[in-house]
Protein backbone atom coordinates (compact mmCIF):
# COMPACT_ATOMS: atom_id res chain seq x y z
CA MET A 1 109.14 100.57 121.95
CA LYS A 2 108.51 99.13 118.42
CA LYS A 3 104.95 99.86 117.02
CA LYS A 4 103.24 97.19 114.79
CA GLU A 5 100.06 98.10 113.07
CA VAL A 6 97.10 95.57 113.03
CA GLY A 7 94.41 95.31 110.59
CA ASP A 8 94.12 95.12 106.69
CA THR A 9 96.22 96.99 104.04
CA PHE A 10 96.01 97.17 100.35
CA GLU A 11 98.30 98.92 98.23
CA ALA A 12 98.28 99.08 94.39
CA GLU A 13 100.41 100.63 91.44
CA PRO A 14 98.33 100.23 88.29
CA THR A 15 99.88 101.03 85.12
CA LEU A 16 97.56 101.22 81.96
CA SER A 17 99.02 99.75 78.72
CA PRO A 18 99.25 102.21 75.59
CA ASP A 19 96.42 100.36 73.86
CA ALA A 20 94.23 100.42 77.22
CA MET A 21 93.50 96.79 76.79
CA SER A 22 95.52 95.70 79.89
CA VAL A 23 96.71 96.95 83.31
CA ASP A 24 100.05 96.11 84.86
CA PHE A 25 99.73 95.96 88.63
CA HIS A 26 102.21 95.88 91.49
CA LEU A 27 100.01 94.76 94.45
CA SER A 28 100.62 94.30 98.33
CA VAL A 29 97.87 92.88 100.59
CA SER A 30 98.37 92.16 104.23
CA HIS A 31 96.24 91.15 107.14
CA VAL A 32 97.55 91.31 110.70
CA ALA A 33 95.56 90.17 113.85
CA LEU A 34 96.22 89.81 117.42
CA ALA A 35 96.37 86.04 118.25
CA LYS A 36 96.83 86.20 121.83
CA ARG A 37 99.00 87.60 124.69
CA GLU A 38 101.63 85.67 126.21
CA LYS A 39 103.13 86.55 129.72
CA TRP A 40 106.83 86.58 130.28
CA GLY A 41 108.66 86.88 133.54
CA GLN A 42 107.59 86.79 137.11
CA GLY A 43 106.38 89.40 139.77
CA VAL A 44 107.13 92.95 139.05
CA ALA A 45 109.20 92.00 135.99
CA GLU A 46 106.15 90.19 134.36
CA VAL A 47 105.17 91.70 130.95
CA GLU A 48 102.76 90.65 128.34
CA GLN A 49 103.72 90.30 124.80
CA PRO A 50 101.21 90.29 121.93
CA GLN A 51 101.40 87.36 119.45
CA LEU A 52 100.45 88.60 116.02
CA GLU A 53 99.31 86.34 112.91
CA THR A 54 100.48 87.92 109.66
CA GLN A 55 99.28 87.00 106.11
CA ARG A 56 101.01 88.80 103.30
CA LEU A 57 100.59 88.65 99.46
CA SER A 58 102.77 90.60 96.92
CA ALA A 59 102.34 90.22 93.23
CA ASN A 60 103.14 91.82 89.96
CA ILE A 61 100.73 90.84 87.34
CA THR A 62 99.12 92.02 84.05
CA ALA A 63 95.27 91.92 83.84
CA ILE A 64 93.11 92.40 80.92
CA VAL A 65 90.42 95.28 81.38
CA GLY A 66 87.20 94.04 82.24
CA SER A 67 88.37 90.46 83.02
CA PRO A 68 88.66 89.03 86.57
CA ARG A 69 92.15 87.84 87.38
CA LEU A 70 93.16 85.59 90.38
CA VAL A 71 96.05 87.40 92.24
CA GLY A 72 96.62 84.60 94.86
CA THR A 73 95.52 83.51 98.23
CA LEU A 74 95.86 84.73 101.82
CA ASN A 75 95.83 81.72 104.08
CA PRO A 76 95.71 82.18 107.85
CA VAL A 77 98.09 80.16 109.78
CA PHE A 78 96.25 76.91 110.89
CA GLY A 79 97.10 74.72 113.79
CA ASN A 80 100.11 76.94 115.26
CA GLY A 81 98.39 77.07 118.69
CA LEU A 82 98.21 80.78 118.61
CA ALA A 83 94.43 81.37 117.81
CA ALA A 84 91.88 78.74 118.40
CA ARG A 85 90.12 77.87 114.93
CA THR A 86 87.61 75.23 114.30
CA GLU A 87 88.08 75.35 110.50
CA GLN A 88 90.72 76.47 108.16
CA ASN A 89 89.83 79.35 105.83
CA VAL A 90 91.33 80.42 102.59
CA TRP A 91 91.03 83.93 101.35
CA PHE A 92 91.00 84.44 97.38
CA CYS A 93 92.17 87.82 96.16
CA PHE A 94 90.78 88.67 92.87
CA ILE A 95 90.86 91.96 90.64
CA THR A 96 88.86 92.96 87.79
CA PRO A 97 90.40 96.25 86.18
CA THR A 98 88.10 98.73 84.79
CA ILE A 99 88.51 102.11 83.07
CA GLY A 100 86.52 104.79 84.79
CA GLN A 101 85.02 107.96 82.94
CA ASN A 102 86.78 111.19 83.33
CA ASN A 103 84.07 113.51 84.48
CA ALA A 104 86.52 116.38 84.99
CA PRO A 105 85.13 119.59 83.25
CA THR A 106 86.76 120.09 79.99
CA PRO A 107 88.89 123.45 79.98
CA LYS A 108 87.46 126.33 78.05
CA LYS A 109 89.44 127.65 75.14
CA ALA A 110 90.73 131.33 75.40
CA LYS A 111 89.16 133.65 73.00
């Protein structure tokens, strides 16, 4: 039996530039949702098969630290008959890289 995860996932691999002014990102975002269950077969041989909708966005981008950057859009499938939708949604994916403060204690020098 093959397993398929549903829900939202976000993966990011950031690399800070040597001058700390920009960040290179490899990003992967996905949204998987159960649209409906479809029945196959008859009688004792009848089985239900889930129908899933998947939106996926992968990008390699460079963003300036402190400035918002559009990564892309995740657009749900519209009008495919799987899920009843009364309107079409478009999800925009933005990032704003910031550099956090290092709050780790400073190691004490040996005497």
